[in-house]
Short mmCIF file of C-alpha atoms in Angstrom, two decimals:
data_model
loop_
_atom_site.label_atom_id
_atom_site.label_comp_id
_atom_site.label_asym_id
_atom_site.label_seq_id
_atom_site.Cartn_x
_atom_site.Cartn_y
_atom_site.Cartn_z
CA UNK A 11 228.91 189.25 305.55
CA UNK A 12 230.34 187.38 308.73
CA UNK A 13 232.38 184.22 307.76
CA UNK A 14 230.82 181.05 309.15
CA UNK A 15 234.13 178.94 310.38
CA UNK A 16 233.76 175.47 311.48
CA UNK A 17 235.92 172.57 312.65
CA UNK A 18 234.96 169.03 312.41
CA UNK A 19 237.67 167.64 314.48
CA UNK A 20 238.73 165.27 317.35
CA UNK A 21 240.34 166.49 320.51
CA UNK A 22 243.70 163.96 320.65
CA UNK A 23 244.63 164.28 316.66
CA UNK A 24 247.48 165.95 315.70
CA UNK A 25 246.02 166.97 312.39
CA UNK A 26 243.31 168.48 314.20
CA UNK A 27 245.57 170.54 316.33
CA UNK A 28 247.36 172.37 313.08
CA UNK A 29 244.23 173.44 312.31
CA UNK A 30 243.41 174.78 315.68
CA UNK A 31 246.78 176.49 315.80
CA UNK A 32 246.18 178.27 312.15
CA UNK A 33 243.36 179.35 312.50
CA UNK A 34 244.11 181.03 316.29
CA UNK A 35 247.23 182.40 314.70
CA UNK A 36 245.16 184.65 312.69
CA UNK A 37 242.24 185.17 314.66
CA UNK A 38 239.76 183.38 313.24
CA UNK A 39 236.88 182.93 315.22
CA UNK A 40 234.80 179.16 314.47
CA UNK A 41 232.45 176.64 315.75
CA UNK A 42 234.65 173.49 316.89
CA UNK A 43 232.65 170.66 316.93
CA UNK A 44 234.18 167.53 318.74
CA UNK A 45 233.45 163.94 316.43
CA UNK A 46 232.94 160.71 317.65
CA UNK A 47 234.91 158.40 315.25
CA UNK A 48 233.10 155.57 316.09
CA UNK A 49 230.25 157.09 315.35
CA UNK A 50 231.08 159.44 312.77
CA UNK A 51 228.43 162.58 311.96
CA UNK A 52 226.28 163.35 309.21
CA UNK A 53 227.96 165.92 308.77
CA UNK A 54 231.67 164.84 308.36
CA UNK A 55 230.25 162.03 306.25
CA UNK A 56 228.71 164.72 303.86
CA UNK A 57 231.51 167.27 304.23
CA UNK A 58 234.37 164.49 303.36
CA UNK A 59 232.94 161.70 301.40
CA UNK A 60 236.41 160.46 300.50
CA UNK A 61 238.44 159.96 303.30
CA UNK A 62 235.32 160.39 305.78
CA UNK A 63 238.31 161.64 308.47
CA UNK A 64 239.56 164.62 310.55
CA UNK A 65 239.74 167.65 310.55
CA UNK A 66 237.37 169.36 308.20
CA UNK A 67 237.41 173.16 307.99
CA UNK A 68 233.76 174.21 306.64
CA UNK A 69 234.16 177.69 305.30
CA UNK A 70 230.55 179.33 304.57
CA UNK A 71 229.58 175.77 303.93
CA UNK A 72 232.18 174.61 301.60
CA UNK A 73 234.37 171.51 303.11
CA UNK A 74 238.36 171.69 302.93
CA UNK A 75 240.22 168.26 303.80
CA UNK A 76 243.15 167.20 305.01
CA UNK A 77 245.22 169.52 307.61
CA UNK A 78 248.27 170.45 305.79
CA UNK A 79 246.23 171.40 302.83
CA UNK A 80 243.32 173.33 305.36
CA UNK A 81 246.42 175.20 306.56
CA UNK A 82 247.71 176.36 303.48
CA UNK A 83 243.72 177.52 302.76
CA UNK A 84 243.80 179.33 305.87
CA UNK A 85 247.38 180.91 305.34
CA UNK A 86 245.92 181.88 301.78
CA UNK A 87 242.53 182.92 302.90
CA UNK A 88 243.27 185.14 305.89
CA UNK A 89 246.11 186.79 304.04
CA UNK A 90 246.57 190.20 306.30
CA UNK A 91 247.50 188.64 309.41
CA UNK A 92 250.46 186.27 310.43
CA UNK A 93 252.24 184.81 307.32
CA UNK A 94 252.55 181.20 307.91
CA UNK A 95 254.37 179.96 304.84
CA UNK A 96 257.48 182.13 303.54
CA UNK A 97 257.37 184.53 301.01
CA UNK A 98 260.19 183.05 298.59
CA UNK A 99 259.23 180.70 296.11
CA UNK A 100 262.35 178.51 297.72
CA UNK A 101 261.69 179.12 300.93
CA UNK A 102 257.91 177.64 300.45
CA UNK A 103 259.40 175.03 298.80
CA UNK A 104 261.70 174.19 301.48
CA UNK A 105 258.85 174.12 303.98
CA UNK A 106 256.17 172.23 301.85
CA UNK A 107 258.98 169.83 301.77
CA UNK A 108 259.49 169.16 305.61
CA UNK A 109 255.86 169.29 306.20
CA UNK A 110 255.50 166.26 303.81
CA UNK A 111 258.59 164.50 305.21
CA UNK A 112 256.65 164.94 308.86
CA UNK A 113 253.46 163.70 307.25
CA UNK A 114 255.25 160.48 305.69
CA UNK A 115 257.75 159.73 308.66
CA UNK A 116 256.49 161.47 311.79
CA UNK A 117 253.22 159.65 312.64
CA UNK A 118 253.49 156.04 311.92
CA UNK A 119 256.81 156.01 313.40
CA UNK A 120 255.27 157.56 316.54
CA UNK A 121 252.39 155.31 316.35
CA UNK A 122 254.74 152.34 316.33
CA UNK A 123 256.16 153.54 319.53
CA UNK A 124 253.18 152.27 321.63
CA UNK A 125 251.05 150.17 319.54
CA UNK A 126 254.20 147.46 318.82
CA UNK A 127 256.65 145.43 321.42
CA UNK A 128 259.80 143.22 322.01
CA UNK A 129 262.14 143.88 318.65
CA UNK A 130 259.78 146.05 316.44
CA UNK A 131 259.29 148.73 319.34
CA UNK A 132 262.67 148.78 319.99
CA UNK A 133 263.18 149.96 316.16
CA UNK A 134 260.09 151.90 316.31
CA UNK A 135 261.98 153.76 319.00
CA UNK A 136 264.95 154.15 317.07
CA UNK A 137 263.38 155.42 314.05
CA UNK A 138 261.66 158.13 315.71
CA UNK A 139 264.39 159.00 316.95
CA UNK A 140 266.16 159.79 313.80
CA UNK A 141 263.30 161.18 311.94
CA UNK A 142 263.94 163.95 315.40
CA UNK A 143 267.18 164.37 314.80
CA UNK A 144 266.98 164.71 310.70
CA UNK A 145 264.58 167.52 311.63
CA UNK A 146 266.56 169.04 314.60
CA UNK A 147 269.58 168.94 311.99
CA UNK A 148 267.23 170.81 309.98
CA UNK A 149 266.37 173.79 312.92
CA UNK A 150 270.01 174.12 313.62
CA UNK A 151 270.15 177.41 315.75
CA UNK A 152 267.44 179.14 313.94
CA UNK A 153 264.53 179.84 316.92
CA UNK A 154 261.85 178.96 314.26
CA UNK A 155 261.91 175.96 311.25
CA UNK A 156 260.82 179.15 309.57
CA UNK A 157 263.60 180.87 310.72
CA UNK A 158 263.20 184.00 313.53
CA UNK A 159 258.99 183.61 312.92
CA UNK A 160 256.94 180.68 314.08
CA UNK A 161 254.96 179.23 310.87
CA UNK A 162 254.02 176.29 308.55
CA UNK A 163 256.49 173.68 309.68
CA UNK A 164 256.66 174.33 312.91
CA UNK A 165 252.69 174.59 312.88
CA UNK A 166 252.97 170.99 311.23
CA UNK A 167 255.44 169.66 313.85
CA UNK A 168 254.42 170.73 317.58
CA UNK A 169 251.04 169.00 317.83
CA UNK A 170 253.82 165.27 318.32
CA UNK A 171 254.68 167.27 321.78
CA UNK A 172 251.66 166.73 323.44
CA UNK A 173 251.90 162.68 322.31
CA UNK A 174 255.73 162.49 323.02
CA UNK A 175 255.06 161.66 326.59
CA UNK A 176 252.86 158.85 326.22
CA UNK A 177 255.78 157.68 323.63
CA UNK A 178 258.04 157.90 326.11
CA UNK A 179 256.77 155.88 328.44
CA UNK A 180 255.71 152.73 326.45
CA UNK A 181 258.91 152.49 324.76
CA UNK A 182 260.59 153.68 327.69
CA UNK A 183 262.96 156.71 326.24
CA UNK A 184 263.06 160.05 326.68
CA UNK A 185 262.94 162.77 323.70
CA UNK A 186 264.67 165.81 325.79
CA UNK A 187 267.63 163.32 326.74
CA UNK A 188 268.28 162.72 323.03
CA UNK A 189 266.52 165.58 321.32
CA UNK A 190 267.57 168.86 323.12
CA UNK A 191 267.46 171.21 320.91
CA UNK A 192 264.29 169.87 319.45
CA UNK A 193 262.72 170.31 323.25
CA UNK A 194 263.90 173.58 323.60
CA UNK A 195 262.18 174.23 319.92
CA UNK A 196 259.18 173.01 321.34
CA UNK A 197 258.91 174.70 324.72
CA UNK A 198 259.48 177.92 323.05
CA UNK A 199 256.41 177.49 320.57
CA UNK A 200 254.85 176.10 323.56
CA UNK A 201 254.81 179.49 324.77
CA UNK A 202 252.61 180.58 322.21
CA UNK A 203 248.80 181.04 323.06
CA UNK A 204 247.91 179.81 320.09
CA UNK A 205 249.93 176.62 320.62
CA UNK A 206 249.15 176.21 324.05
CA UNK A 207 245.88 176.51 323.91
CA UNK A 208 245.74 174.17 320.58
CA UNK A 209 247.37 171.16 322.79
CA UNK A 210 245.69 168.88 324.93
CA UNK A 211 247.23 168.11 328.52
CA UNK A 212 249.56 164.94 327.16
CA UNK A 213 248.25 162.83 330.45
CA UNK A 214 245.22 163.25 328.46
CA UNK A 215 246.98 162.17 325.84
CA UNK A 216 248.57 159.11 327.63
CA UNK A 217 245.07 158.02 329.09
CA UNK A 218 243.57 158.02 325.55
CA UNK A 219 246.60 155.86 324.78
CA UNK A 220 246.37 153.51 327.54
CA UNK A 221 242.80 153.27 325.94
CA UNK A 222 243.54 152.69 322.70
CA UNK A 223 245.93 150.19 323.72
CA UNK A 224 243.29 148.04 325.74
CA UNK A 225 241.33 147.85 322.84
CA UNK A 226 244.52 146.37 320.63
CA UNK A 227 244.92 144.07 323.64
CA UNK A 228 248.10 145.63 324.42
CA UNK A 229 247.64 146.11 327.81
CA UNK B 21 286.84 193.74 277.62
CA UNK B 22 287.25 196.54 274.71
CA UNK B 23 286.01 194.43 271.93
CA UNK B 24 283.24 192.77 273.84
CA UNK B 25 281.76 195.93 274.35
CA UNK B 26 281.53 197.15 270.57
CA UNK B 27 277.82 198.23 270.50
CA UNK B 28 277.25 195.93 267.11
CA UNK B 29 278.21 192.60 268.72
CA UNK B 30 277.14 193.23 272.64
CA UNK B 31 273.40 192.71 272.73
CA UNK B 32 273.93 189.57 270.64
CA UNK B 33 276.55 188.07 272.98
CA UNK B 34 274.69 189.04 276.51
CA UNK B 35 271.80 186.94 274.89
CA UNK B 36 273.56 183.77 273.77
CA UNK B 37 275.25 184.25 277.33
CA UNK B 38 271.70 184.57 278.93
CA UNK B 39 270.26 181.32 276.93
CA UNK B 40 272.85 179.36 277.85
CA UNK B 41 273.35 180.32 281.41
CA UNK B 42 269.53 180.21 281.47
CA UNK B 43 269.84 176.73 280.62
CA UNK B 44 272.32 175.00 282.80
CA UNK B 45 270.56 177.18 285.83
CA UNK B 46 267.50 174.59 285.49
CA UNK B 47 268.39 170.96 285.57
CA UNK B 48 266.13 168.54 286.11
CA UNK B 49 267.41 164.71 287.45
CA UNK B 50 264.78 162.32 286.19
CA UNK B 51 263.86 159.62 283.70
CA UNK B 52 261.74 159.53 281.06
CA UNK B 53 259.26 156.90 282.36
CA UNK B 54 258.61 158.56 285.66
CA UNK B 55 255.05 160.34 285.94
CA UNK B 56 256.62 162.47 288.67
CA UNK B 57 259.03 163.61 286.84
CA UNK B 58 256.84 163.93 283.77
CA UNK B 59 255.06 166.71 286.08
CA UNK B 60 257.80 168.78 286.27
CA UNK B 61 258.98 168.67 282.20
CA UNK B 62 255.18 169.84 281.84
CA UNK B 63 254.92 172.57 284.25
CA UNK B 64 258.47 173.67 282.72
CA UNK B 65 256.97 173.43 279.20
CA UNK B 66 254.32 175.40 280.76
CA UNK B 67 256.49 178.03 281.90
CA UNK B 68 258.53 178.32 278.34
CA UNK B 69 261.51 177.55 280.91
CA UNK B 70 264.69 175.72 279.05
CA UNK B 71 266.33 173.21 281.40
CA UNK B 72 268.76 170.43 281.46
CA UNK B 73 267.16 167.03 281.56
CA UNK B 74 269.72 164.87 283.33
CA UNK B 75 268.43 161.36 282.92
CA UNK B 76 269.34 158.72 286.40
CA UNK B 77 270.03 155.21 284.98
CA UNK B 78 267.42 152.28 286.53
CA UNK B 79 269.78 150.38 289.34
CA UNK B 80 272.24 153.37 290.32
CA UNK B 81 271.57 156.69 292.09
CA UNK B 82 273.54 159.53 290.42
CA UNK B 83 275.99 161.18 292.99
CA UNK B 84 274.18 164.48 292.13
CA UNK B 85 270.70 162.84 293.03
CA UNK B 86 272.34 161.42 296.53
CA UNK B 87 273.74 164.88 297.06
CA UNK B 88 270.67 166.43 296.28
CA UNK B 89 267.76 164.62 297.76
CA UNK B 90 269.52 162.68 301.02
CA UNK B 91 266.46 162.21 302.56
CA UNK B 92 264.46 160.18 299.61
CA UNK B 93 267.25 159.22 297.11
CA UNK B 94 264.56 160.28 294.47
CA UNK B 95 263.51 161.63 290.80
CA UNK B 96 262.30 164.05 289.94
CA UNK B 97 264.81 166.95 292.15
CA UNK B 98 264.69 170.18 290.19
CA UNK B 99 268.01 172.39 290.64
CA UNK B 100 267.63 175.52 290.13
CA UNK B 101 270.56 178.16 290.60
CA UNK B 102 272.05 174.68 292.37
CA UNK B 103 269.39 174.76 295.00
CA UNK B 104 267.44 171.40 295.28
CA UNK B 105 263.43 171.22 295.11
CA UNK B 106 261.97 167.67 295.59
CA UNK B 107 258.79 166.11 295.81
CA UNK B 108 256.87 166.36 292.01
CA UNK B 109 254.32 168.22 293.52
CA UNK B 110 256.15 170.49 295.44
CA UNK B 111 257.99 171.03 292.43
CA UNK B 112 254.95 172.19 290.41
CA UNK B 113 253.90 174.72 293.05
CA UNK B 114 257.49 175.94 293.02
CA UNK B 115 257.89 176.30 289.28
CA UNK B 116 254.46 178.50 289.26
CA UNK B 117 255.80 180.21 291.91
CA UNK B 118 258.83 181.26 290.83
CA UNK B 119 258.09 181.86 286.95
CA UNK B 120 254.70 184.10 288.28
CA UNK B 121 255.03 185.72 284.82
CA UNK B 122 253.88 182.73 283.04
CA UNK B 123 250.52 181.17 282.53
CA UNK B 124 249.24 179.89 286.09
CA UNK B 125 249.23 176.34 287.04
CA UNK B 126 247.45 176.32 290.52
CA UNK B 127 243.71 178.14 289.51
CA UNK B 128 244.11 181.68 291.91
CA UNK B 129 241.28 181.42 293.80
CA UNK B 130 242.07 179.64 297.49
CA UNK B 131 239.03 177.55 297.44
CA UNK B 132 239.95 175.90 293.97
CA UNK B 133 243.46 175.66 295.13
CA UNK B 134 242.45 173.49 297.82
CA UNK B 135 240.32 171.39 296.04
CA UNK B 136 242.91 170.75 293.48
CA UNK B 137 245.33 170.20 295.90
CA UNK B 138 243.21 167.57 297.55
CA UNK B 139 242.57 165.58 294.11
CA UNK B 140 246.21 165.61 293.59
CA UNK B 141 247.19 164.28 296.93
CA UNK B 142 243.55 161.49 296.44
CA UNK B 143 246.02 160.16 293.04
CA UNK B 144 249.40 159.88 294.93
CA UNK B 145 247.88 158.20 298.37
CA UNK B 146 245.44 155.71 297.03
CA UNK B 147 244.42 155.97 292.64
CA UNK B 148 247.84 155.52 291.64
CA UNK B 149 248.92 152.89 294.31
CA UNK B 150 245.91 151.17 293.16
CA UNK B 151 246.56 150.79 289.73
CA UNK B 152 249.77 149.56 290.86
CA UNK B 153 248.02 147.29 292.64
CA UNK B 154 246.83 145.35 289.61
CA UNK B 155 249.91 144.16 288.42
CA UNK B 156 251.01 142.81 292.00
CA UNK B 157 247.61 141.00 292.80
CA UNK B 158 247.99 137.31 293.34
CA UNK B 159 245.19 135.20 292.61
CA UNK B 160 242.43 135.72 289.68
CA UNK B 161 239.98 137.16 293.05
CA UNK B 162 243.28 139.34 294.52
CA UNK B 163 243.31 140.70 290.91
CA UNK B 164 239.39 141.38 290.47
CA UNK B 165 239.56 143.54 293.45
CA UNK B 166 242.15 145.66 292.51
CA UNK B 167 240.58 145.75 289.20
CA UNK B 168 237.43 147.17 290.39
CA UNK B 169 238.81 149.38 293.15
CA UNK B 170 240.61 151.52 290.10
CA UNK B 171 237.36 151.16 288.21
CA UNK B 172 235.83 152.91 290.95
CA UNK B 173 238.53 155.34 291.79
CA UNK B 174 238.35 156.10 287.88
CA UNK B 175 234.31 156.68 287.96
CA UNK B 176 235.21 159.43 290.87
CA UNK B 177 238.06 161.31 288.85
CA UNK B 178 235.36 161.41 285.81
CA UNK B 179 232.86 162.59 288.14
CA UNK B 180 235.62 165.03 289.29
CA UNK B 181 236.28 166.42 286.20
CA UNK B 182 233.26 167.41 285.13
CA UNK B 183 232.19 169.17 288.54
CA UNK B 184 235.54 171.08 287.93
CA UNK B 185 236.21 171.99 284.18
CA UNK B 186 232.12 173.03 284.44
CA UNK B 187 232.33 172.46 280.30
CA UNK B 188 236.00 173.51 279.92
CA UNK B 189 238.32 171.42 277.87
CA UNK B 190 240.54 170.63 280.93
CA UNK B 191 240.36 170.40 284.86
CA UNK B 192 242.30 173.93 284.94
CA UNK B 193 239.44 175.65 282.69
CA UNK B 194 240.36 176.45 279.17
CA UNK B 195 243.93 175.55 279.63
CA UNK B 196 245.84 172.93 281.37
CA UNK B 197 246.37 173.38 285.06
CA UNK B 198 247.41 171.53 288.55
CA UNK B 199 245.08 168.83 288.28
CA UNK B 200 245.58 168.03 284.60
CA UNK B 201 249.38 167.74 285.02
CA UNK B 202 249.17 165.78 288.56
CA UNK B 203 246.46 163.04 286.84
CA UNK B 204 248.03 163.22 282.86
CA UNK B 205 251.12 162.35 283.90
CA UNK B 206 249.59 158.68 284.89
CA UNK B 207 248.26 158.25 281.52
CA UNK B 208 250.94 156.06 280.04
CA UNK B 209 251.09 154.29 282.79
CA UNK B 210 247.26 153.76 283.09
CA UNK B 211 247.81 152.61 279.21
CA UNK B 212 250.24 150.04 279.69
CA UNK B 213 248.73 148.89 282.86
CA UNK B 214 244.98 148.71 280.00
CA UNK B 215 247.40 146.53 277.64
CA UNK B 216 248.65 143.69 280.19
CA UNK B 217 245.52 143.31 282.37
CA UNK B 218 243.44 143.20 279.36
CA UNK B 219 240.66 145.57 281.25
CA UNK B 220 239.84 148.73 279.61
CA UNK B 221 239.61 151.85 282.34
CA UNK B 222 239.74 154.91 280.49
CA UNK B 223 237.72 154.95 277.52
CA UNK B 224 234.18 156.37 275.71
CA UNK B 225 231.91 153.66 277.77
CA UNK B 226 232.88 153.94 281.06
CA UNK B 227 234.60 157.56 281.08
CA UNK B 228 233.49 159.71 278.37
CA UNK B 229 234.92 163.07 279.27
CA UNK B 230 238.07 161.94 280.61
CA UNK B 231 238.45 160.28 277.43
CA UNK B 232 238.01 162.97 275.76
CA UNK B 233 240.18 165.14 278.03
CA UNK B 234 242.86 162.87 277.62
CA UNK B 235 243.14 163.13 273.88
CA UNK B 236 243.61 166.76 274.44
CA UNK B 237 246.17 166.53 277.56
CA UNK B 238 247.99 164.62 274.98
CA UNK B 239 248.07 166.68 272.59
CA UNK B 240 248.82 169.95 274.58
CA UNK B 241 251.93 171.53 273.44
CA UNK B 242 253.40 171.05 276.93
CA UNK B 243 252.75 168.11 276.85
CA UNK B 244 253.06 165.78 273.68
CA UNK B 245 257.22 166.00 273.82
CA UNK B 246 257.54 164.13 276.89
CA UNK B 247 254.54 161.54 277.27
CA UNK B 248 256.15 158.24 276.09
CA UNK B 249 254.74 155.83 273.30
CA UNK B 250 252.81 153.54 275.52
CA UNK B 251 254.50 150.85 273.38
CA UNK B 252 257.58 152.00 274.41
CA UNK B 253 256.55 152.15 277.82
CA UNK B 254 255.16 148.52 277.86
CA UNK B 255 259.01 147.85 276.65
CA UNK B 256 260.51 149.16 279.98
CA UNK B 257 257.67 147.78 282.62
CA UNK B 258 258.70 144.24 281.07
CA UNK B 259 262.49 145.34 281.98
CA UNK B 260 261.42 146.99 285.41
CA UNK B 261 259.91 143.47 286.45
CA UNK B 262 262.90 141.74 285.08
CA UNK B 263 265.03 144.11 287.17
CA UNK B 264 263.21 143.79 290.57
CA UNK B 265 262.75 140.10 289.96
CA UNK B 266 266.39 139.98 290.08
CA UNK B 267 268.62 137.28 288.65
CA UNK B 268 267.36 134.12 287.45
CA UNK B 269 267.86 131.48 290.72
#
């Protein structure tokens, strides 16, 4: 029996995108279906009650919510092909670990970046910044968070590349000038089909911005 | 050396030896009123895995814990073999992990896993922030709508249950599991926070098999040892406030 695979998902999120990246890591072929949040579908209101957010993996009609935990499903589902999470019960632990740091940190610092001004962007800026370098400190020289493979942290992390430029220019920094090591991380998964393919072109990305920031009356 | 090694003493040594390195090789840095670290003692108990319980004192952060957990600064960190695992839940997933041997926390099945998962995460993000809530409401209205939110919440994680147990005694099936240990461990809390709002939450008329379950979470052999008296409890929430209020002005 085939699997029915599909995505309920929205083309800028960065939770969508670690979905999109799992489940091209191991081949799985699915139905992506774009959602309008402002107009949210039957569908995604039936498939996640709850939270009634994105992305929503539905696997032969049965919903899974909330991306780090649909990536762990898909690690754990499609079990033959490209390991995403460590074998070692420390080594899991270590990564479930810096995926939740990037889930508590990551966003709403990045978020701060452009929707905030004067004295709290400023910090915003800083912040991010740090939360970077904490997790830079943590790559060290390894090629991979994971180590010499590419898998659940760095999964986790790369979608924030496509954003980083629209960052960049509303707080006015630059990530490559600080972060080296953390760019050169991210050019190298970059490289990865399943990554690249995963990411939306981040002009895109700054022109949904620019959007969102009309309608905060930022602009 | 020579005498160690007399056949009639040597299996008897190796295994005091074992239990005792086996015992100072798991430390756990918590305190007894935390629900996160309360997951960890359970999953441990669990496990039939000795540790150290090394209690942190309210208003100081032991040099172990800031050595430990730099990036939070917080209970529960499980040290095993001196390598740090933080995070309560992360901590349950590693202690099934690693003791594989032992009966299963997470249910096996990826589907469950993820639902489970997902309930667990639904208490940390927004049921148990909510019932926080209650206490920190201004206003009689402030207060009413916190009240009701966790009354709602609450009518969910019945709900919950019984789609999941399907009849079993606990969200894990016939024994306790993931779920059980990532919602029990809020039952003091839930108790105390019952005792000083005056509103009932968990009981036979508005959550019948939750009430139920939680007389037998309670009384799970993992479990009874380390949930507090809620009396007892009640005691240190009054000395919490105290503490954050800071000193008299």
């Amino acid at each position: 029996m085939a699997d029915e695979v599909i995505l309920l998902d929205f083309w800028p999120s960065m939770f969508g995108m670690r979905v999109r990246i799992a489940l091209a890591e191991k081949g799985v072929k699915y139905e992506y279906k774009e959602e309008d949040l402002k107009n949210k579908s039957p569908l995604l209101l039936q498939m996640n009650p709850i939270h009634k957010k994105i992305p929503v993996l539905v696997h032969n009609g049965k919903p899974v919510c909330e991306s780090s935990i649909i990536v762990q499903y898909i690690d754990e589902v499609w079990k033959d092909k490209a390991p995403l999470l460590p074998s070692d019960p420390y080594k899991r632990a270590q990564a479930r670990f810096w995926v939740d740091f990037i889930d508590k940190k990551l966003f709403d610092s990045g978020r701060k970046t452009w929707n905030t001004t004067g004295e709290a962007q400023e910090n915003a800026k800083k912040e991010f910044i740090e939360i970077i370098k904490t997790l830079e400190e943590q790559l060290g020289d390894k090629p991979y968070f994971g180590g010499e493979t590419f898998g659940y942290v760095d999964i986790s992390l790369i979608p924030v590349y496509c954003w980083l430029h629209a960052y960049e220019i509303y707080a006015k920094f630059s990530v490559e000038a600080d972060c080296p090591k953390f760019t050169a991380w991210a050019k190298r998964c970059m490289q990865k089909e399943s990554v690249s393919k995963s990411l939306p072109d981040q002009k895109k990305v700054l022109g949904f911005v620019a959007e969102l920031r009309k309608r905060f009356g930022l602009e | 050396m020579h005498e160690l090694c007399s056949h009639r003493h040597s299996t008897e040594n190796i295994t005091l030896i074992k239990k005792a390195m086996a015992k100072s090789d798991v430390k756990l840095l918590g305190a007894w009123p935390s629900p996160y670290v309360m997951r960890a003692r359970i999953a441990l108990n669990v496990k039939s895995v000795d540790y150290e319980l090394l209690e942190e004192t309210l208003g100081s952060k032991s040099d172990l814990l800031l050595k430990s957990n730099p990036v939070h600064k917080k209970i529960p960190v499980l040290i095993h073999n001196d390598k740090p695992i933080c995070e309560s839940l992360i901590i349950v997933h590693y202690i099934d992990e690693f003791w594989s041997s032992g009966p299963s926390i997470l249910p096996s099945d990826p589907y469950d896993r993820a639902i489970a998962r997902f309930w667990a995460a639904y208490l940390d993000e927004k049921w148990y922030p909510s019932l926080k809530g209650i206490a920190s409401a201004q206003g009689e209205e402030a207060k009413k709508a916190a009240v009701d939110q966790v009354g709602e919440s609450l009518a969910l994680i019945e709900d919950t249950y019984v789609k999941l147990s399907k009849g079993k005694p606990f969200f894990g099936g016939e024994k306790i599991g993931y779920l059980d240990i990532a919602f029990g461990c809020f039952l003091g809390w839930l108790r105390v926070t019952e005792k000083t709002s005056g509103v009932k939450f968990l009981n036979e008329a508005k959550t019948p098999h939750l009430a139920k379950w939680a007389v037998r979470f309670c009384a799970d052999p993992a479990v009874k040892d380390v949930m507090p008296e809620t009396e007892k409890l009640a005691e240190f929430a009054k000395l919490l406030a105290k503490f954050r209020a800071g000193p008299p002005k």
